[in-house]
Coordinates of C-alpha atoms in Angstrom, one line a residue:
M1 CA -105.4 -70.7 143.4
E2 CA -106.0 -70.0 139.7
K3 CA -103.8 -67.7 137.7
S4 CA -105.2 -64.3 136.8
V5 CA -105.8 -63.5 133.1
D6 CA -102.8 -61.0 133.2
V7 CA -100.5 -63.8 134.4
L8 CA -101.8 -66.2 131.8
L9 CA -101.3 -63.6 129.0
Y10 CA -97.8 -62.8 130.3
D11 CA -97.0 -66.5 130.1
I12 CA -98.3 -66.8 126.6
N13 CA -94.9 -66.8 125.0
A14 CA -94.0 -69.8 127.1
T15 CA -97.2 -71.7 126.3
R16 CA -97.7 -70.8 122.7
P17 CA -95.3 -73.4 121.2
I18 CA -96.9 -76.1 123.3
L19 CA -100.4 -75.1 122.3
E20 CA -99.4 -75.0 118.7
Q21 CA -98.2 -78.6 119.0
I22 CA -101.3 -80.0 120.7
A23 CA -104.2 -77.8 119.6
N24 CA -104.3 -78.3 115.9
K25 CA -107.4 -80.0 114.5
W26 CA -105.8 -83.4 113.8
S27 CA -104.0 -83.7 117.1
V28 CA -107.2 -83.1 119.1
L29 CA -109.1 -85.6 117.0
I30 CA -106.3 -88.2 117.0
L31 CA -105.9 -88.0 120.8
T32 CA -109.7 -88.3 121.2
V33 CA -109.6 -91.5 119.1
V34 CA -106.6 -93.2 120.9
C35 CA -107.8 -92.1 124.4
H36 CA -110.5 -94.8 124.1
Q37 CA -108.3 -97.7 122.9
P38 CA -105.0 -98.3 121.1
S39 CA -105.6 -98.0 117.4
R40 CA -103.8 -99.0 114.2
F41 CA -102.8 -96.4 111.7
N42 CA -105.5 -97.4 109.1
A43 CA -108.2 -97.5 111.8
I44 CA -107.3 -94.0 112.8
K45 CA -107.3 -92.9 109.2
R46 CA -110.7 -94.4 108.5
R47 CA -112.1 -92.8 111.7
L48 CA -110.8 -89.4 110.7
D49 CA -111.7 -89.5 107.1
P50 CA -110.9 -87.2 105.1
I51 CA -107.5 -86.9 106.7
T52 CA -104.7 -87.7 104.2
H53 CA -102.1 -90.4 104.8
K54 CA -99.4 -87.6 104.9
A55 CA -101.3 -85.4 107.3
L56 CA -102.0 -88.4 109.7
T57 CA -98.3 -89.5 109.5
E58 CA -97.1 -86.0 110.3
A59 CA -99.6 -85.5 113.2
L60 CA -98.8 -88.9 114.7
R61 CA -95.0 -88.2 114.5
R62 CA -95.5 -84.8 116.2
L63 CA -97.7 -86.4 118.9
E64 CA -95.1 -89.2 119.5
R65 CA -92.2 -86.6 119.6
N66 CA -94.2 -84.6 122.2
G67 CA -94.7 -87.7 124.3
L68 CA -98.5 -87.9 123.9
V69 CA -98.8 -91.1 121.9
L70 CA -96.7 -94.3 121.9
R71 CA -96.0 -96.0 118.5
R72 CA -95.7 -99.8 118.6
V73 CA -94.8 -101.9 115.6
I74 CA -96.7 -105.2 115.4
T75 CA -94.5 -107.8 113.7
S76 CA -97.3 -109.7 112.0
S77 CA -97.8 -110.3 108.4
P78 CA -98.3 -107.7 107.1
V79 CA -96.5 -105.5 109.6
A80 CA -98.9 -103.1 111.4
V81 CA -98.4 -100.0 113.6
E82 CA -100.5 -99.3 116.6
Y83 CA -100.8 -96.0 118.5
S84 CA -101.8 -95.7 122.1
I85 CA -102.1 -92.8 124.5
T86 CA -99.3 -92.1 127.0
P87 CA -99.9 -91.1 130.6
L88 CA -99.0 -87.5 129.6
G89 CA -101.4 -87.7 126.7
R90 CA -104.1 -89.0 129.0
T91 CA -104.0 -85.7 130.9
L92 CA -105.5 -84.1 127.8
Q93 CA -108.4 -86.5 127.7
Q94 CA -110.8 -84.4 129.8
P95 CA -110.1 -81.0 128.2
F96 CA -110.2 -82.6 124.7
A97 CA -113.4 -84.5 125.4
A98 CA -115.0 -81.2 126.6
L99 CA -113.8 -79.4 123.5
V100 CA -115.2 -82.1 121.2
A101 CA -118.5 -82.1 123.1
W102 CA -118.6 -78.3 122.9
A103 CA -118.0 -78.5 119.1
S104 CA -120.8 -81.0 118.7
Q105 CA -123.2 -79.0 120.8
H106 CA -122.4 -75.6 119.2
G107 CA -121.5 -76.6 115.7
E108 CA -124.8 -75.5 114.3
G109 CA -124.6 -72.1 116.0
I110 CA -121.1 -71.6 114.5
T111 CA -122.4 -72.6 111.0
L112 CA -125.3 -70.1 111.3
A113 CA -123.0 -67.3 112.4
Q114 CA -120.7 -68.0 109.4
V115 CA -123.6 -67.9 107.0
K116 CA -124.9 -64.6 108.6
Y117 CA -121.4 -63.1 108.4
D118 CA -120.8 -64.3 104.8
N119 CA -124.2 -62.8 103.7
R120 CA -123.3 -59.5 105.4
V121 CA -119.9 -59.4 103.7
I122 CA -121.4 -60.2 100.3
N123 CA -124.0 -57.5 100.7
V124 CA -121.4 -54.9 101.8
D125 CA -119.2 -55.7 98.8
K126 CA -122.0 -55.2 96.3

């Protein structure tokens, strides 16, 4: 039985910290990348261009701390680091894939709405 909206809203203070950890733009995209296959740091960075080295490092540490990705040091020359999805992280694959698909399908509509809004705001301010 699904929870009612009232119950979900009541529980928002319990879920907000978790959602803040997993629902930022880089976390969603990183998990989408590593869901398909383990990936090295630089491969993730190239895939998510224009993410900065610092932003990727911070996001990966946060995901690792939350048990969503596993970090493995590969002792080759040069040393490499590979990230893979954990079983807990895998539970987010379906909702994140749906979110990415939605963004792809509706991105143009969002852009058109933004242009319409911005034009309206500019005309009101004149």
